[in-house]
XYZ file of C-alpha atoms in Angstrom:
658
model
C -12.706 -13.507 -18.029
C -14.409 -10.368 -19.319
C -14.179 -6.897 -17.922
C -17.771 -7.023 -16.663
C -16.934 -10.080 -14.634
C -14.321 -8.283 -12.487
C -13.365 -8.514 -9.696
C -12.130 -12.090 -9.720
C -13.916 -14.433 -7.200
C -10.483 -15.775 -6.397
C -7.375 -14.150 -7.931
C -5.334 -17.235 -7.095
C -2.046 -17.847 -5.389
C 0.763 -16.061 -7.234
C 4.206 -17.439 -7.933
C 6.098 -14.596 -6.238
C 9.540 -16.247 -6.172
C 10.809 -13.727 -8.742
C 9.577 -11.153 -11.250
C 9.817 -13.394 -14.407
C 8.020 -16.286 -12.576
C 5.250 -13.878 -11.539
C 4.839 -12.747 -15.145
C 4.697 -16.340 -16.365
C 2.091 -17.117 -13.665
C -0.027 -14.168 -14.915
C 0.248 -15.449 -18.491
C -0.785 -18.977 -17.518
C -3.826 -17.656 -15.724
C -4.951 -15.791 -18.804
C -4.445 -18.404 -21.471
C -8.039 -18.108 -22.725
C -7.673 -14.387 -23.307
C -4.226 -14.837 -24.798
C -5.397 -17.435 -27.354
C -8.352 -15.243 -28.304
C -6.065 -12.229 -28.888
C -3.665 -14.517 -30.794
C -6.410 -15.678 -33.134
C -7.613 -12.197 -33.899
C -4.059 -11.030 -34.253
C -3.307 -13.758 -36.817
C -6.381 -12.746 -38.810
C -5.271 -9.092 -38.798
C -1.637 -9.606 -39.652
C -2.260 -12.289 -42.320
C -4.818 -9.980 -43.960
C -2.239 -7.177 -43.861
C 0.418 -9.551 -45.323
C -2.042 -10.676 -48.019
C -2.338 -7.165 -49.497
C 1.072 -7.327 -51.263
C 0.059 -10.547 -52.964
C -3.170 -8.898 -54.097
C -1.259 -5.850 -55.418
C 1.176 -8.127 -57.286
C -1.680 -10.133 -58.801
C -3.428 -6.873 -59.784
C -0.296 -5.449 -61.459
C 0.316 -8.757 -63.343
C -3.417 -8.805 -64.397
C -2.992 -5.352 -65.947
C 0.215 -6.376 -67.669
C -1.526 -9.465 -69.068
C -4.678 -7.481 -69.897
C -6.895 -9.964 -67.969
C -10.057 -8.332 -66.688
C -11.308 -11.495 -65.038
C -8.196 -11.885 -62.912
C -8.262 -8.213 -62.089
C -11.880 -8.494 -60.894
C -10.958 -11.559 -58.812
C -8.040 -9.701 -57.373
C -10.281 -6.749 -56.454
C -12.590 -9.125 -54.560
C -9.609 -10.686 -52.788
C -8.355 -7.175 -51.778
C -11.827 -6.361 -50.435
C -11.708 -9.575 -48.388
C -8.284 -8.656 -47.033
C -9.578 -5.209 -46.148
C -12.490 -6.679 -44.210
C -10.038 -9.034 -42.446
C -7.857 -6.130 -41.465
C -10.725 -4.100 -40.111
C -12.367 -6.960 -38.155
C -9.077 -8.376 -36.971
C -7.776 -4.975 -35.779
C -10.946 -4.167 -33.883
C -11.216 -7.542 -32.189
C -7.510 -7.715 -31.492
C -7.604 -4.355 -29.788
C -10.658 -5.432 -27.755
C -9.072 -8.699 -26.658
C -5.678 -7.087 -25.942
C -7.141 -4.341 -23.825
C -9.201 -6.941 -21.966
C -6.030 -8.884 -21.238
C -4.379 -5.655 -19.989
C -7.189 -4.642 -17.731
C -7.873 -8.126 -16.313
C -4.151 -8.644 -15.629
C -3.888 -5.293 -13.881
C -7.097 -6.051 -11.924
C -5.692 -9.449 -10.845
C -2.481 -7.850 -9.600
C -4.384 -5.084 -7.762
C -6.676 -7.703 -6.084
C -3.613 -9.711 -5.007
C -2.042 -6.525 -3.582
C -5.285 -5.584 -1.781
C -5.605 -9.088 -0.276
C -1.976 -9.056 0.822
C -2.331 -5.575 2.376
C -5.443 -6.758 4.278
C -3.646 -9.884 5.422
C -0.504 -8.166 6.562
C -2.131 -5.094 8.080
C 0.410 -2.857 9.846
C 3.182 -5.372 9.182
C 3.233 -4.357 5.527
C 4.525 -0.801 6.146
C 7.038 -2.203 8.630
C 8.653 -4.220 5.898
C 7.996 -2.121 2.772
C 7.949 1.629 2.450
C 4.491 3.076 1.894
C 5.680 4.935 -1.200
C 6.831 1.635 -2.746
C 3.449 0.160 -2.149
C 1.853 3.131 -3.875
C 4.195 2.796 -6.828
C 3.471 -0.943 -7.194
C -0.281 -0.537 -7.024
C -0.314 2.292 -9.595
C 2.491 2.621 -12.187
C 3.890 -0.947 -11.775
C 0.475 -2.535 -12.325
C 0.153 -0.703 -15.614
C 3.584 -1.863 -16.793
C 2.744 -5.464 -15.916
C -0.572 -5.213 -17.762
C 1.208 -3.751 -20.780
C 3.493 -6.781 -21.067
C 0.603 -9.240 -20.716
C -1.315 -7.339 -23.370
C 1.676 -7.127 -25.795
C 2.519 -10.830 -25.439
C -0.376 -12.097 -27.564
C 0.133 -9.471 -30.278
C 3.830 -10.329 -30.411
C 3.088 -13.980 -30.808
C 0.659 -13.217 -33.652
C 3.265 -10.992 -35.334
C 5.974 -13.626 -35.002
C 3.790 -16.370 -36.494
C 2.804 -14.031 -39.337
C 6.467 -13.250 -40.108
C 7.262 -16.987 -40.240
C 4.311 -17.733 -42.482
C 5.136 -14.891 -44.836
C 8.780 -15.941 -45.108
C 7.705 -19.515 -45.943
C 5.111 -18.230 -48.423
C 7.766 -16.023 -50.229
C 10.162 -18.951 -50.453
C 7.408 -21.020 -52.083
C 6.074 -18.128 -54.227
C 9.401 -16.826 -55.512
C 12.424 -18.781 -54.208
C 15.016 -16.432 -55.758
C 13.866 -13.499 -53.639
C 12.100 -15.418 -50.882
C 15.450 -16.843 -49.666
C 16.867 -13.408 -49.215
C 13.824 -12.355 -47.236
C 13.805 -15.519 -45.208
C 17.408 -15.005 -44.207
C 17.266 -11.252 -43.708
C 14.129 -11.093 -41.535
C 15.574 -13.184 -38.602
C 18.665 -11.005 -38.805
C 16.407 -7.947 -38.393
C 14.573 -9.547 -35.475
C 17.784 -10.516 -33.693
C 19.894 -7.477 -34.443
C 18.618 -5.484 -31.433
C 19.329 -8.335 -28.930
C 22.877 -7.043 -28.072
C 21.353 -3.668 -27.193
C 18.586 -5.012 -24.951
C 20.684 -5.739 -21.858
C 21.882 -2.160 -21.654
C 18.425 -0.847 -22.383
C 16.988 -3.020 -19.691
C 19.526 -1.896 -17.125
C 18.762 1.732 -17.918
C 15.060 1.130 -17.658
C 15.541 -0.645 -14.279
C 17.567 2.286 -13.044
C 14.893 4.705 -14.228
C 12.161 2.750 -12.419
C 14.321 2.608 -9.292
C 14.848 6.367 -9.317
C 11.138 6.971 -10.025
C 10.175 4.679 -7.100
C 12.539 6.577 -4.806
C 11.010 9.890 -5.905
C 7.479 8.551 -5.350
C 8.415 7.416 -1.896
C 9.925 10.767 -1.049
C 6.907 12.593 -2.367
C 4.510 10.330 -0.454
C 6.383 10.758 2.809
C 6.652 14.522 2.331
C 2.977 14.911 1.656
C 2.118 12.721 4.660
C 4.230 14.880 6.924
C 3.494 18.215 5.315
C 1.831 19.657 8.395
C 4.831 18.814 10.585
C 7.281 20.113 7.968
C 5.456 23.433 7.954
C 5.590 23.577 11.669
C 9.395 23.173 11.749
C 10.041 25.195 8.578
C 11.304 22.213 6.656
C 9.266 22.570 3.495
C 12.052 24.079 1.391
C 14.510 21.457 2.629
C 12.317 18.555 1.585
C 11.260 20.404 -1.595
C 14.961 20.631 -2.619
C 15.360 16.949 -1.892
C 12.417 16.147 -4.156
C 13.756 18.464 -6.889
C 17.028 16.599 -6.859
C 15.227 13.267 -6.919
C 13.037 14.347 -9.802
C 16.082 15.548 -11.783
C 17.656 12.170 -11.256
C 14.493 10.587 -12.678
C 14.665 12.947 -15.674
C 18.275 12.161 -16.425
C 17.606 8.432 -16.082
C 14.623 8.710 -18.365
C 16.671 10.593 -20.997
C 19.452 7.958 -20.936
C 16.859 5.209 -21.246
C 15.137 6.957 -24.085
C 18.393 7.396 -25.944
C 18.935 3.655 -25.933
C 15.402 2.898 -27.051
C 15.802 5.492 -29.790
C 18.919 3.654 -31.023
C 16.911 0.417 -31.058
C 14.145 2.089 -33.045
C 16.673 3.464 -35.530
C 18.115 0.025 -36.010
C 14.583 -1.321 -36.577
C 14.158 1.312 -39.328
C 17.636 1.084 -40.895
C 17.926 -2.712 -41.320
C 14.566 -3.201 -42.994
C 15.477 -0.406 -45.341
C 18.754 -2.159 -46.246
C 16.878 -5.381 -46.767
C 14.416 -3.637 -49.058
C 17.240 -2.158 -51.104
C 18.866 -5.566 -51.406
C 15.597 -7.227 -52.525
C 14.868 -4.464 -55.133
C 18.379 -4.505 -56.503
C 18.407 -8.253 -56.907
C 14.818 -8.330 -58.142
C 15.445 -5.788 -60.826
C 18.256 -7.902 -62.215
C 16.030 -10.961 -62.102
C 13.262 -9.079 -63.938
C 15.642 -7.920 -66.619
C 16.769 -11.458 -67.184
C 13.139 -12.583 -67.377
C 13.461 -14.943 -64.411
C 10.587 -13.219 -62.582
C 7.574 -11.154 -63.677
C 6.889 -7.583 -62.793
C 3.960 -8.642 -60.609
C 6.202 -11.015 -58.619
C 8.751 -8.233 -58.095
C 6.003 -5.901 -56.902
C 4.602 -8.614 -54.579
C 7.978 -9.285 -52.930
C 8.730 -5.575 -52.598
C 5.374 -4.835 -51.072
C 5.700 -7.807 -48.709
C 9.100 -6.651 -47.441
C 7.770 -3.153 -46.956
C 4.723 -4.340 -44.968
C 6.852 -6.751 -42.880
C 8.196 -3.721 -40.959
C 4.756 -3.454 -39.373
C 4.758 -6.836 -37.551
C 8.505 -6.492 -36.890
C 7.741 -3.357 -34.826
C 6.076 -5.664 -32.295
C 9.449 -7.279 -31.645
C 10.672 -3.933 -30.366
C 7.435 -3.407 -28.379
C 7.695 -6.742 -26.579
C 11.266 -6.012 -25.709
C 10.326 -2.612 -24.248
C 7.303 -4.031 -22.462
C 9.439 -6.754 -20.861
C 12.236 -4.412 -19.923
C 9.798 -2.005 -18.169
C 7.559 -4.726 -16.670
C 10.365 -6.929 -15.263
C 11.419 -4.505 -12.428
C 7.755 -3.782 -11.840
C 7.001 -7.492 -11.577
C 9.966 -7.856 -9.247
C 8.665 -5.244 -6.858
C 5.136 -6.683 -6.997
C 6.530 -10.162 -6.322
C 8.474 -8.802 -3.356
C 5.353 -7.401 -1.787
C 3.271 -10.515 -2.583
C 5.911 -12.816 -1.128
C 5.609 -11.260 2.344
C 3.944 -13.482 4.932
C 2.657 -12.973 8.431
C 4.632 -14.412 11.309
C 1.669 -16.717 11.935
C -0.526 -18.554 9.515
C -3.536 -16.379 8.720
C -5.627 -19.486 7.978
C -5.208 -20.817 11.523
C -5.185 -24.415 12.660
C -8.523 -24.214 14.523
C -11.965 -23.953 13.119
C -13.499 -20.487 12.742
C -14.964 -19.411 16.123
C -15.218 -16.263 18.177
C -14.113 -17.054 21.741
C -14.889 -14.989 24.784
C -13.534 -14.617 28.279
C -10.388 -13.196 29.888
C -7.677 -11.851 27.643
C -4.254 -13.049 28.779
C -0.722 -12.524 27.448
C 1.621 -15.239 28.685
C 4.718 -13.271 27.485
C 4.156 -10.352 29.851
C 1.638 -11.815 32.286
C -0.969 -9.134 31.377
C -4.494 -10.165 32.328
C -7.551 -8.240 31.139
C -10.610 -9.678 32.894
C -13.752 -10.140 30.847
C -16.294 -7.268 31.016
C -13.893 -4.844 32.716
C -11.967 -1.736 31.693
C -8.216 -2.433 31.980
C -5.632 0.305 31.574
C -2.070 -0.613 30.682
C 0.902 1.740 31.384
C 4.164 1.153 29.508
C 7.287 3.246 29.896
C 8.248 2.515 26.310
C 5.633 3.604 23.712
C 7.196 1.305 21.100
C 6.798 -1.674 23.434
C 3.182 -0.617 24.071
C 2.475 -0.686 20.345
C 4.016 -4.131 19.981
C 1.971 -5.435 22.940
C -1.236 -3.925 21.568
C -0.631 -5.582 18.257
C 0.010 -8.921 19.948
C -3.212 -8.661 21.914
C -5.085 -8.690 18.608
C -3.589 -11.992 17.507
C -1.451 -12.839 14.448
C 1.214 -10.225 15.162
C 3.879 -9.195 12.636
C 6.593 -10.924 14.631
C 6.654 -14.418 16.007
C 6.027 -14.894 19.712
C 3.845 -16.522 22.306
C 0.142 -16.459 21.354
C -2.304 -14.387 23.413
C -5.136 -16.372 24.964
C -8.792 -15.329 24.872
C -10.877 -17.474 27.099
C -8.048 -20.001 27.005
C -8.042 -20.129 23.181
C -4.769 -19.069 21.420
C -5.715 -16.257 19.004
C -2.828 -17.096 16.634
C -4.427 -20.570 16.002
C -7.763 -18.995 14.872
C -8.340 -17.876 11.311
C -7.340 -14.218 10.941
C -10.932 -13.196 10.332
C -12.135 -14.812 13.559
C -9.334 -13.276 15.581
C -10.168 -9.838 14.198
C -13.809 -10.310 15.027
C -12.996 -11.308 18.553
C -10.455 -8.570 19.216
C -10.311 -5.116 17.601
C -7.090 -3.149 17.970
C -6.967 0.604 17.268
C -3.387 1.718 16.985
C -2.091 5.144 18.018
C -2.199 6.466 14.439
C -5.496 5.311 12.921
C -6.248 6.190 9.306
C -9.515 7.822 8.144
C -10.462 6.996 4.540
C -11.917 9.653 2.324
C -15.704 9.673 1.909
C -18.710 10.668 3.961
C -19.018 10.329 7.677
C -21.809 7.781 7.073
C -19.419 5.645 4.999
C -16.673 5.960 7.636
C -18.977 4.506 10.279
C -20.458 1.906 7.971
C -18.284 -0.938 9.276
C -19.026 -4.551 10.335
C -20.591 -4.382 13.743
C -22.790 -6.166 16.214
C -25.559 -3.576 15.742
C -25.745 -2.943 19.531
C -24.119 0.459 19.294
C -25.546 3.060 16.938
C -23.447 5.711 15.163
C -25.045 8.480 17.281
C -24.152 6.724 20.546
C -20.578 6.149 19.378
C -20.104 9.746 18.294
C -21.577 11.033 21.579
C -19.282 8.788 23.627
C -16.256 9.967 21.601
C -17.340 13.598 22.113
C -17.611 14.337 18.353
C -20.156 17.153 18.451
C -17.690 19.856 17.463
C -16.265 17.504 14.771
C -19.716 17.168 13.255
C -20.090 20.954 13.244
C -16.691 21.384 11.484
C -17.530 18.771 8.876
C -20.948 20.393 8.242
C -19.294 23.802 7.809
C -16.819 22.373 5.438
C -19.490 20.646 3.291
C -22.026 23.283 2.393
C -24.105 20.888 0.326
C -24.567 18.414 3.181
C -27.636 19.109 5.350
C -27.142 15.942 7.445
C -23.717 15.860 9.226
C -23.538 12.156 8.343
C -23.319 13.110 4.677
C -20.437 15.502 5.230
C -17.289 14.646 3.356
C -14.026 13.669 4.948
C -10.959 14.481 2.955
C -8.079 12.032 2.312
C -6.770 10.735 5.711
C -8.903 13.454 7.372
C -6.297 16.102 6.633
C -8.864 18.925 6.971
C -9.385 17.931 10.613
C -7.122 18.402 13.623
C -5.303 15.561 15.219
C -7.750 15.435 18.127
C -10.735 15.415 15.795
C -9.310 12.599 13.749
C -8.607 10.617 16.993
C -12.206 11.030 18.141
C -13.701 9.955 14.803
C -11.423 6.888 14.788
C -12.517 6.103 18.350
C -16.211 6.445 17.296
C -15.555 4.014 14.446
C -14.074 1.475 16.864
C -16.953 1.897 19.292
C -19.488 1.294 16.545
C -18.057 -2.172 15.783
C -18.747 -3.172 19.486
C -16.249 -6.051 19.501
C -16.033 -8.507 22.389
C -12.596 -7.095 23.188
C -11.525 -3.604 22.261
C -7.851 -2.555 22.485
C -7.067 1.138 22.316
C -3.552 2.501 21.995
C -3.368 6.105 23.269
C -6.855 7.013 22.008
C -6.794 10.538 23.494
C -3.169 11.635 23.134
C -4.182 14.732 21.076
C -7.286 15.679 23.041
C -7.545 18.432 25.685
C -8.352 17.656 29.267
C -12.012 18.802 29.271
C -12.789 16.529 26.260
C -10.654 13.698 27.582
C -12.557 13.601 30.863
C -15.876 13.301 29.000
C -14.459 10.691 26.671
C -13.376 8.589 29.626
C -16.894 8.713 31.049
C -18.455 8.003 27.692
C -16.253 5.021 26.855
C -16.724 3.504 30.275
C -20.499 3.806 30.099
C -20.793 2.603 26.506
C -18.422 -0.362 27.022
C -20.042 -1.526 30.319
C -19.973 -5.274 30.439
C -17.519 -5.533 27.543
C -13.752 -6.074 27.716
C -11.755 -2.988 27.039
C -7.989 -2.523 27.210
C -6.545 1.005 26.976
C -2.835 1.766 26.612
C -2.436 5.192 28.121
C -0.448 7.360 30.518
C -3.283 9.785 31.038
C -4.399 9.997 34.720
C -7.909 10.864 33.561
C -8.282 7.556 31.738
C -6.347 5.653 34.369
C -8.624 6.918 37.106
C -11.638 5.549 35.257
C -10.186 2.052 34.801
C -11.289 -0.888 36.878
C -7.847 -2.241 36.803
C -4.452 -0.605 36.009
C -1.491 -2.726 34.970
C 2.125 -1.417 34.841
C 4.274 -3.241 32.269
C 7.913 -2.621 32.875
C 10.747 -4.140 30.743
C 8.360 -6.588 29.176
C 6.691 -7.912 32.306
C 3.796 -6.942 34.551
C 5.395 -5.056 37.403
C 2.341 -3.886 39.345
C -1.465 -4.204 39.303
C -3.975 -2.067 41.143
C -5.945 1.160 40.692
C -4.528 4.469 39.681
C -4.692 6.193 43.081
C -2.927 3.349 44.815
C -0.219 2.921 42.216
C 0.645 6.655 41.881
C 1.430 6.737 45.628
C 2.916 3.277 46.141
C 4.787 2.418 42.917
C 7.688 4.726 41.959
C 8.084 3.204 38.433
C 4.385 3.869 37.772
C 4.625 7.430 39.150
C 7.696 8.052 36.953
C 5.799 7.233 33.757
C 2.481 8.859 34.635
C 3.823 12.106 36.304
C 7.255 12.465 34.618
C 8.862 12.197 38.038
C 12.584 13.004 38.118
C 15.146 10.895 39.874
C 15.338 13.381 42.755
C 11.581 13.248 43.171
C 11.693 9.477 43.137
C 14.267 9.455 45.978
C 12.052 11.922 47.949
C 9.088 9.697 47.326
C 10.993 6.710 48.662
C 11.896 8.669 51.740
C 8.265 9.514 52.278
C 7.308 5.834 51.976
C 10.018 4.933 54.560
C 8.503 7.501 56.914
C 5.094 5.999 56.442
C 1.776 7.457 55.451
C 0.202 10.207 57.578
C -1.645 9.024 60.641
C -3.132 10.842 63.690
C -0.441 9.194 65.792
C 2.384 10.797 63.808
C 4.240 13.660 65.431
C 3.761 17.296 64.254
C 7.234 17.409 62.663
C 6.523 14.358 60.574
C 3.083 15.621 59.453
C 4.553 18.962 58.543
C 7.351 17.364 56.608
C 4.929 15.161 54.681
C 2.713 18.131 53.963
C 5.567 20.082 52.477
C 6.640 17.233 50.260
C 3.090 16.491 49.162
C 2.676 20.149 48.183
C 5.959 20.164 46.268
C 5.178 16.864 44.459
C 1.658 18.028 43.678
C 2.912 21.310 42.277
C 5.649 19.817 40.168
C 4.235 16.500 39.122
C 0.456 16.965 39.244
C 0.387 20.474 37.876
C -2.835 19.809 35.961
C -6.485 19.968 37.089
C -7.412 17.887 34.009
C -5.679 14.908 35.509
C -8.203 14.921 38.319
C -11.240 16.039 36.254
C -10.600 19.737 36.657
C -10.628 22.466 33.965
C -7.578 22.400 31.703
C -7.245 23.076 27.996
C -3.595 22.268 27.242
C -3.306 19.805 24.264
C -1.208 16.729 24.861
C -0.153 15.909 21.332
C 3.497 15.599 22.403
C 4.293 13.210 25.214
C 7.831 12.004 24.875
C 10.320 13.099 27.461
C 14.057 13.018 27.257
C 14.239 9.443 28.510
C 12.019 8.218 25.667
C 9.048 7.513 27.949
C 5.504 8.378 27.155
C 4.716 11.417 29.284
C 2.385 14.395 29.736
C 3.331 18.142 29.950
C 2.714 19.899 33.215
C -0.561 21.730 33.820
C -1.893 24.109 36.495
C -4.017 23.188 39.528
C -2.028 22.350 42.603
C -5.053 22.602 44.915
C -6.945 19.774 43.231
C -3.809 17.566 43.282
C -3.377 18.245 47.037
C -7.003 17.335 47.662
C -6.529 14.033 45.828
C -3.429 13.191 47.850
C -5.258 14.122 51.097
C -8.204 11.916 50.130
C -5.937 9.014 49.227
C -3.983 9.334 52.420
């Protein structure tokens, strides 16, 4: 695999049972690149190790006054120099290729796993940890894969040199052959402690990355509550912990480096001391002494790769462990599915709750628990993150379809959609049926002011579609981000569209127009909206109340708000006292010409009070209101809406319904 061939057509199925197993799997999948780097590494290191023999031959030629041998030695040195140059260049090329291809394979695996798990990923692993794995950890893993082949070449070179010295000059070669393994193994007792310190450093660094990622993501909220300094102090403490851990780790690796310098120096002293005595006795020549001395001196170069591989493994092992942890995550259901790839159509039915969304109609779902609404919305898309009864689309279980087919059939937009950085044109360039244009989707989502804001923020963009969107759309308000996300979902034009609180941060004027636009654009298509907004509920063909995990009532908004106390409690934030009063009113019966004056007057008074306290909002009935509804959670944990003004319109609605 070459760099120009990336990305991989198929990165493979990783062995994610543990960090070391994952590293071995990566190595096995790059055997070709590893052997290529090993070959060039052997050429380089053997050429380096050949220089001392050339120097020794040259010195001995001068001592013997042999010009012919000196010329041959010069040619041999030139050949070694060429081998060093070519071997070094090609080794670097092959090693960097191994590094980049290994990192690319890991990133592809992480990207595939992220796409497969979807929202289930961040439910099991912190977002900061995913960022740390896909950035810093990928580099550490690539470093180990790259260093492995160079270490193997250095180790083979050391063995060959030791054998060659024993054959060339046994008296000194034996000392070198015994001393070099001692040098290589001397640092082993220090490696466990160094590895533990490196693991602790990576753990602290990962924690700091998670804290920074979460702080940046919630910076706007932190500024709103004045919590910037608090979280900044927390990050300062976390960063200082990383600094202290890095210093402790560096001290240990400095000690290992010192040992790698000290012991070869002692070996060199021993070789020179013994060699001088042998030369005095005439047992070896001066050229042989120079050869052995030069060889021992140059052996420190390949021996440095023993330290590098130890460092690379120590730093990559925790990184590989984290990567393996992410890659080992699986969906609750098999993403491959047991059925053939097909895109069914028909009614959407959830056997667990009894929720039915008829084909071609707009169904609104009201849940008292927003978390339960999110879980139900996820289940309606098929292949949820938790095990459970499969949702049926046209009688076909979605969990039994391949994940791609289920996603094509049902598109789920959660309550916190993400906008990727890029131009608006790129944002809306998504797989779609082609039946809905970008202009139609933007118009239905009421994005005219969003286009103006993007154009003003991108002075070089004449066409609003070329305007740039910052990371996660941070330059836009919450309502603007919601509307762009809604437009993106509408462009895809899926057979079934599930929207979870698509207008929670939008004002009443805009929400009313969005309700009209979505209903018109999705005519004849199945749409399910999780909401507690009366504006959206009033536009739905069918409203379903889900209470404690089961369908409790089905009807239209105006009927349910008068006849179902649990529905009214969620939609209007009705208090317990108001619920009791509503029950009394139901017991008295609805207003009728036959009712007595006292009964009619009593009902009028209660209607006016309920309308003023519960329906204090003209936007609920299509009137003019501008209050934002970004916050909807009441003290009971239910999804709710703040009160608005407009009692007259509310009374008119009650009069008409009655």
